[in-house]
Coordinates of C-alpha atoms in Angstrom, one line a residue:
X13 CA 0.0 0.0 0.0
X14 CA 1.4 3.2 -0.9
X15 CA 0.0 7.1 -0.6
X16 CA -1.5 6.9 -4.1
X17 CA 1.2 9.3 -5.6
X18 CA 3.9 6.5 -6.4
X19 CA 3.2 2.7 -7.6
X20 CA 7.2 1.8 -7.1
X21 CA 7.5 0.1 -3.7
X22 CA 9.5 2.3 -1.3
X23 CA 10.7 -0.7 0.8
X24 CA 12.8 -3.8 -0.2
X25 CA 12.8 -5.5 3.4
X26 CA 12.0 -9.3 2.0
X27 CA 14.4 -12.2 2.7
X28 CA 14.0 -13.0 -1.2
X29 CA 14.9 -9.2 -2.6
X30 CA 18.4 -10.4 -4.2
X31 CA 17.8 -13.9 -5.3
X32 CA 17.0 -14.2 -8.9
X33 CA 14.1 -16.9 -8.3
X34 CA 12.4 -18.2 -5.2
X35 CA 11.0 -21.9 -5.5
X36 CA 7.4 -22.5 -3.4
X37 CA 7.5 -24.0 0.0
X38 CA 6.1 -27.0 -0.4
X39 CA 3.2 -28.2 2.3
X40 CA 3.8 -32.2 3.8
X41 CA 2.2 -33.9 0.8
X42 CA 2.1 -37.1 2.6
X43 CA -0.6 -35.6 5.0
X44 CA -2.5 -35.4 2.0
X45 CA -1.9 -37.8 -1.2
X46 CA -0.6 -41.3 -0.5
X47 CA 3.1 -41.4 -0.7
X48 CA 2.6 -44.2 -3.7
X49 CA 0.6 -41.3 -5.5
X50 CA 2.3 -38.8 -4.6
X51 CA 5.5 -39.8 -6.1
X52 CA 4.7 -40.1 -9.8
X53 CA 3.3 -36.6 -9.9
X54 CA 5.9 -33.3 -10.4
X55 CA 5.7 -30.7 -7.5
X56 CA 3.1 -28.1 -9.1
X57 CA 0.9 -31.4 -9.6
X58 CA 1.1 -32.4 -6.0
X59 CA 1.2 -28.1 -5.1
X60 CA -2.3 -27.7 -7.0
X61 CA -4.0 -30.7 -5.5
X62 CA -3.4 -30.0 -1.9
X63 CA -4.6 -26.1 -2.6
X64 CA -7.6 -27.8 -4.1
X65 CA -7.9 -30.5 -1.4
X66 CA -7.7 -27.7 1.1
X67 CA -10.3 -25.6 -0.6
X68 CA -13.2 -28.4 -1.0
X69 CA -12.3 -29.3 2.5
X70 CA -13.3 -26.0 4.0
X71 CA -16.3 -25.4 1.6
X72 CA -17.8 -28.9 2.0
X73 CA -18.1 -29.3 -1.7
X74 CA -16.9 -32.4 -2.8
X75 CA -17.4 -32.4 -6.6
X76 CA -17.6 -28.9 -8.0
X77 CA -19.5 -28.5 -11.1
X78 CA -16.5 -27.1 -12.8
X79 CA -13.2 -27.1 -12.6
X80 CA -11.1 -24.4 -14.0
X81 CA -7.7 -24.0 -14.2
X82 CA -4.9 -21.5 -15.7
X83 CA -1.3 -22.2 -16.1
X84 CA 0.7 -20.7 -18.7
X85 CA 3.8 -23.2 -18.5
X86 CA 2.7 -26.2 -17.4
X87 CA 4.6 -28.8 -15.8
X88 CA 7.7 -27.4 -16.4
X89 CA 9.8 -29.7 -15.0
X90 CA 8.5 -33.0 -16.2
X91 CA 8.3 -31.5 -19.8
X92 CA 12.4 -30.8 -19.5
X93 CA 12.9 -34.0 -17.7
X94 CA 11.5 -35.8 -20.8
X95 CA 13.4 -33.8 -23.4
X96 CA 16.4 -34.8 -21.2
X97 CA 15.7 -38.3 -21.5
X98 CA 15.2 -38.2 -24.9
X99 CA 18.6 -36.5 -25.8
X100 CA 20.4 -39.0 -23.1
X101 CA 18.9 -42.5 -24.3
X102 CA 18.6 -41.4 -27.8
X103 CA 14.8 -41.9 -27.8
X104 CA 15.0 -45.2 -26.1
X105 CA 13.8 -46.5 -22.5
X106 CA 11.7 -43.4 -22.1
X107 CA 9.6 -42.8 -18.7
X108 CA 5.8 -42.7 -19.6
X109 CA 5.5 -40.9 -16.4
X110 CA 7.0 -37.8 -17.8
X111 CA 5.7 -37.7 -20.8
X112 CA 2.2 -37.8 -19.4
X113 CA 2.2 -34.9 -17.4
X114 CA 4.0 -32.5 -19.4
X115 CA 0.6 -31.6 -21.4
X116 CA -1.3 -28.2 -19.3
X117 CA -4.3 -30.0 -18.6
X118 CA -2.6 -33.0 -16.6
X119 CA -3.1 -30.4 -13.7
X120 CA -6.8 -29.8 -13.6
X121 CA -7.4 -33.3 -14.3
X122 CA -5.1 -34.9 -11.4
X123 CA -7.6 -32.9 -9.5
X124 CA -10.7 -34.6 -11.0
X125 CA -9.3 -37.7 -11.3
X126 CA -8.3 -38.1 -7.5
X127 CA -11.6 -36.2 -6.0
X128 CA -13.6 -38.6 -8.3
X129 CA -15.4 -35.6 -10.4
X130 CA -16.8 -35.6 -13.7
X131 CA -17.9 -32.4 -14.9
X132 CA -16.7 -29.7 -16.6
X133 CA -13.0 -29.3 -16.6
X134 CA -11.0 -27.3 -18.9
X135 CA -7.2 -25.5 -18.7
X136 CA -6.5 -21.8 -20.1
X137 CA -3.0 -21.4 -20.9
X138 CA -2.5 -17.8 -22.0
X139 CA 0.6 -16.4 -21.0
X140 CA 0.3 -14.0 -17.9
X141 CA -3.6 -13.9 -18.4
X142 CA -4.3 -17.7 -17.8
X143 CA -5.6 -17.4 -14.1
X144 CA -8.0 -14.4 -15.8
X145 CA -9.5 -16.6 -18.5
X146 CA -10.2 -19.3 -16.2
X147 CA -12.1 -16.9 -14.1
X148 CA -13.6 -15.1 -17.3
X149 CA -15.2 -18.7 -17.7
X150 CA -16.4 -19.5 -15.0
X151 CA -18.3 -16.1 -15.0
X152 CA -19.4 -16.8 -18.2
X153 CA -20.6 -20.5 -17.1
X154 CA -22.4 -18.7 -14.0
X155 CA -24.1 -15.9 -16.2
X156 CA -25.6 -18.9 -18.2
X157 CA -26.8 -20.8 -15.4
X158 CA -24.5 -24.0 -16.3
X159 CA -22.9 -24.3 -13.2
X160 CA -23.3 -23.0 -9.6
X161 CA -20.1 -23.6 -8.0
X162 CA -16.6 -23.9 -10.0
X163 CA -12.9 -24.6 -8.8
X164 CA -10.8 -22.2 -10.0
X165 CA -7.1 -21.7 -9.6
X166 CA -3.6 -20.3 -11.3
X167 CA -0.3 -22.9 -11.1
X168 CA 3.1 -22.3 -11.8
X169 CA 6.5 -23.6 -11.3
X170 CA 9.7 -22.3 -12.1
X171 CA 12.9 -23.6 -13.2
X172 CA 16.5 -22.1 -13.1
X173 CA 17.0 -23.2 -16.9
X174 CA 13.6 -21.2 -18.0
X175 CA 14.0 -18.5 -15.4
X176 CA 17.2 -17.6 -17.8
X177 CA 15.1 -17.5 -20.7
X178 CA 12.8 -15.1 -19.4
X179 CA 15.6 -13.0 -18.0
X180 CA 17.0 -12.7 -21.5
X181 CA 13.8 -11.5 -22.5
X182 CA 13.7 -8.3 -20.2
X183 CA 10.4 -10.6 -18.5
X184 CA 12.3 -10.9 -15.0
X185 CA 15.1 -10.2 -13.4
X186 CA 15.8 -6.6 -14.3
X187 CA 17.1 -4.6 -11.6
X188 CA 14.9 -3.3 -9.0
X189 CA 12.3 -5.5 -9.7
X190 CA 10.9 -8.3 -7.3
X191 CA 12.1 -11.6 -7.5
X192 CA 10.9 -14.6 -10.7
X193 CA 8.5 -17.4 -8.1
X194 CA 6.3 -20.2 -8.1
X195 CA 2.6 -19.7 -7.0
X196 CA -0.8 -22.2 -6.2
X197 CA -3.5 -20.9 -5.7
X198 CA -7.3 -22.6 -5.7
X199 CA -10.4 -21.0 -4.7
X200 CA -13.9 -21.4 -4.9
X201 CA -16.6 -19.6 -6.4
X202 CA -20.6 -20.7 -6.1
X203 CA -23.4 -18.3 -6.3
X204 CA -25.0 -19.4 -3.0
X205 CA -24.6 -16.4 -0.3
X206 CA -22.9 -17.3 2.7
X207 CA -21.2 -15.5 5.7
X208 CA -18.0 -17.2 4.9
X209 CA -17.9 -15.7 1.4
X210 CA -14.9 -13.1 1.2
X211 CA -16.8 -11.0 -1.2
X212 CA -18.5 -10.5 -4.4
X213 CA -17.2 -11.0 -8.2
X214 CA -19.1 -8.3 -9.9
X215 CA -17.6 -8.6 -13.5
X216 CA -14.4 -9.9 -15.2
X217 CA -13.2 -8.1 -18.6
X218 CA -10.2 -9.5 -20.3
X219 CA -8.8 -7.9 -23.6
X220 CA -6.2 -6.8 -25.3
X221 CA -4.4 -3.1 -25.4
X222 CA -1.9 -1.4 -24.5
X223 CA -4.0 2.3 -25.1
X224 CA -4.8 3.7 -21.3
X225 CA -8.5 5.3 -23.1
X226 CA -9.0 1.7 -24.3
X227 CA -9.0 0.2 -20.5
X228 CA -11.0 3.2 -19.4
X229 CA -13.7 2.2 -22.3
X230 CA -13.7 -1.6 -20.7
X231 CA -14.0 -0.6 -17.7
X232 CA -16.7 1.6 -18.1
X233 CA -18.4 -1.2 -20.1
X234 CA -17.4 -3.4 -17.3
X235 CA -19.0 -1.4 -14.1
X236 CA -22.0 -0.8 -16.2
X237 CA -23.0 -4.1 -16.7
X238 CA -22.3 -4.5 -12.8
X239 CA -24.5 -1.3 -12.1
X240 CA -21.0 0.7 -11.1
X241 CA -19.5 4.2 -11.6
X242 CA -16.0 3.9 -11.7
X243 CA -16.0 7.2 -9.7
X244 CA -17.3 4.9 -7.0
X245 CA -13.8 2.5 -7.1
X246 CA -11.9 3.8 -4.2
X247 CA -9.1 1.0 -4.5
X248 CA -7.3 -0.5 -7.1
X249 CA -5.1 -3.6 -6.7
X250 CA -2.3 -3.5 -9.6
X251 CA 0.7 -6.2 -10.8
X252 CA 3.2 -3.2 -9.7
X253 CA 7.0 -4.8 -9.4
X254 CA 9.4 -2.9 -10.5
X255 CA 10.4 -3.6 -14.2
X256 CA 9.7 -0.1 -15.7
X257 CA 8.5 -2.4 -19.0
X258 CA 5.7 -3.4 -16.7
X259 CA 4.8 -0.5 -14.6
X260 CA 4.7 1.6 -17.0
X261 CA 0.6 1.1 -17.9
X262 CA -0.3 0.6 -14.5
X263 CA 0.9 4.0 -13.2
X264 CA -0.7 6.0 -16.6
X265 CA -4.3 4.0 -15.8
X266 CA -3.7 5.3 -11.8
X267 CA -2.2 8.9 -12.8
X268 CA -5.1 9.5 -15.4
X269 CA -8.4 7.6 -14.1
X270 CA -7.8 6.8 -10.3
X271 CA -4.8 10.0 -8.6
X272 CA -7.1 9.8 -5.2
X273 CA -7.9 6.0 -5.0
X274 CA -6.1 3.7 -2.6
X275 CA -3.4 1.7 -4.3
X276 CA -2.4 -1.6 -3.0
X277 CA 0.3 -4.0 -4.8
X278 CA 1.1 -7.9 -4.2
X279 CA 4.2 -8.6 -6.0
X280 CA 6.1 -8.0 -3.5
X281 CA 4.9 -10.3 -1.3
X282 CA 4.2 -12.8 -4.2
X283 CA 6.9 -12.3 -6.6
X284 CA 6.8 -12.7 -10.3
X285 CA 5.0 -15.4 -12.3
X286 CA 2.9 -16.2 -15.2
X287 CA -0.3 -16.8 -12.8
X288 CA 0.6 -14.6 -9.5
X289 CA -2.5 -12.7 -10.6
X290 CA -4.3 -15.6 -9.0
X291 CA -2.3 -14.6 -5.5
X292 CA -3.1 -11.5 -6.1
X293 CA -7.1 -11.7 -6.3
X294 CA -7.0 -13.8 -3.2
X295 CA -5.3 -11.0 -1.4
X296 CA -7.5 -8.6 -2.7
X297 CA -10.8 -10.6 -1.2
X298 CA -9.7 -11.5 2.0
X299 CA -8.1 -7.7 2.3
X300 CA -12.2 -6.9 1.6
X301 CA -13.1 -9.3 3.9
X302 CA -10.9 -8.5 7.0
X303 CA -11.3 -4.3 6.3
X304 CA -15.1 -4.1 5.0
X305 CA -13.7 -2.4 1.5
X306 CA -16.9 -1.8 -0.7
X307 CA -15.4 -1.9 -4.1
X308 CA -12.0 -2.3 -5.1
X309 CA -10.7 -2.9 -9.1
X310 CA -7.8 -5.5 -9.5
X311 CA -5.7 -4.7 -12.9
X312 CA -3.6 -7.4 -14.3
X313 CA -2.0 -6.2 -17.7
X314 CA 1.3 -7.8 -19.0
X315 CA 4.2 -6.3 -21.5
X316 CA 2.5 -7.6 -25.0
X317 CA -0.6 -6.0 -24.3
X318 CA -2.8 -8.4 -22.2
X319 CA -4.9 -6.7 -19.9
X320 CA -7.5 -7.8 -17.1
X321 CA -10.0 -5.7 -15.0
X322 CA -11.9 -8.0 -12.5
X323 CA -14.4 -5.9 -10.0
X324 CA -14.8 -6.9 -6.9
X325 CA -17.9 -6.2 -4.2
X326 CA -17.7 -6.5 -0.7
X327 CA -20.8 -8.4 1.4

């Protein structure tokens, strides 16, 4: 949170500031998948089940009518185990089990397969608006009365190999901004009000732009449909983190549409990923939740011109 002048974060005081990548602490997997199970899946399998796990646990829903998942990379480290193996035993002796989970979908349907639930379950994977076009779906799948509870969630790993990739890229690692990192993150949505909701999903508009009077036109579109002014958004949540490349549309939306409004960040706290967005939404709710905010606009754009708005209502 900063005093709605400047987006750059005035305070580095993280243990993870000056490492290039921070891997996920993993939870005990054996307290939830059997150790015969859990060894033949990769860590952002065995990352998204327990989130999941955790999530129809507390809600008491034990086969959501959708399950929804975004994950722009996948299981990164199976797929580059298998391209190992291939190079290494020239195509020969090959483990199946690597081969079958380097496809995106393997994640979202661990989880069906394990909770024993056959409905409907598909995987965005859209670069760094994956977790927003899994939630743009199940919207849409509400708004049409197909469903009335959906699993949604945003999964990524990270590997030192790839991490150099994206750093040649300008994506990560430029100085000053907050560290490359893993994320899971499962939540879930029903349209059933409840007490132990943390707050409302008014509307979910995802496009592409990278014209600051373009996002003010979606938005407006957006809080209409919701029966909004945008005058009334008091705080916006933004993907802030340092890399000018980044930040740059984020402060011209908040200079130009929003100078009085609240601005709150999460990267710093969650570092940088394809799907953090996902981290950064579930912040945003329980932040609405624990301090009774009315309305607050989360912003997710990324440097080719993917942009997000999701509006969110307190109860």
């Amino acid at each position: 949170m900063n005093d709605g002048k400047s987006i750059y974060p005035s305070s580095r005081t993280d243990l993870y500031y000056h490492e290039p990548f921070v891997k996920a602490v993993n939870p005990a997997f054996r307290e939830y998948i059997a150790p015969n199970e859990a060894r033949r899946m990769g860590n952002i399998m065995k990352r998204a089940l327990v989130t999941s796990l955790k999530v129809l646990k507390e809600t008491g829903i034990e086969h959501p009518d959708a399950i929804i998942t975004g994950t722009s990379i996948g299981s990164l480290d199976y797929t580059e185990r298998f391209l190992d193996d291939l190079v290494e035993n020239g195509e020969e002796s090959l483990s199946p089990t690597y081969f079958m989970q380097t496809t995106h979908n393997t994640v979202s349907s661990t989880i069906s397969i394990y909770t024993g639930t056959h409905s409907y379950n598909t995987t965005y994977s859209e670069g760094g608006i994956s977790f927003e076009l899994a939630l743009k779906d199940a919207w849409m799948q509400f708004c049409l009365g197909q469903i009335s509870n959906a699993l949604v969630g945003g999964h990524e790993e990270m590997l030192a190999s790839y991490y150099e990739l994206l750093r040649k890229t300008g994506y990560v690692g430029v100085e000053g901004m907050v560290p490359c990192s893993e994320c899971s993150m499962s939540m879930m949505l029903n349209t059933q009000a409840s007490p132990e909701n943390l707050c409302e999903l008014a509307g979910v508009s995802v496009f592409r732009t990278k014209s600051v009077q373009n996002i003010r036109r979606q938005l407006e579109m957006l809080a209409e449909k919701a029966g909004i002014q945008v005058e009334a958004i008091q705080t916006v949540m933004t993907g802030v983190n340092g890399n000018p490349e980044n930040d740059r549309l984020y402060q011209a939306v908040l200079d130009m549409f929003f100078p009085q409004a609240e601005h709150l960040q999460y990267k710093q706290l969650f570092g940088e990923n394809f799907s953090v967005s996902a981290l950064g939404l579930y912040a945003a709710a329980h932040l609405m939740k624990k301090q009774g905010t009315p309305l607050m606009l989360f912003v997710n754009c990324t440097m080719n011109g993917d942009c997000a708005l999701v509006l969110l209502k307190g109860i």
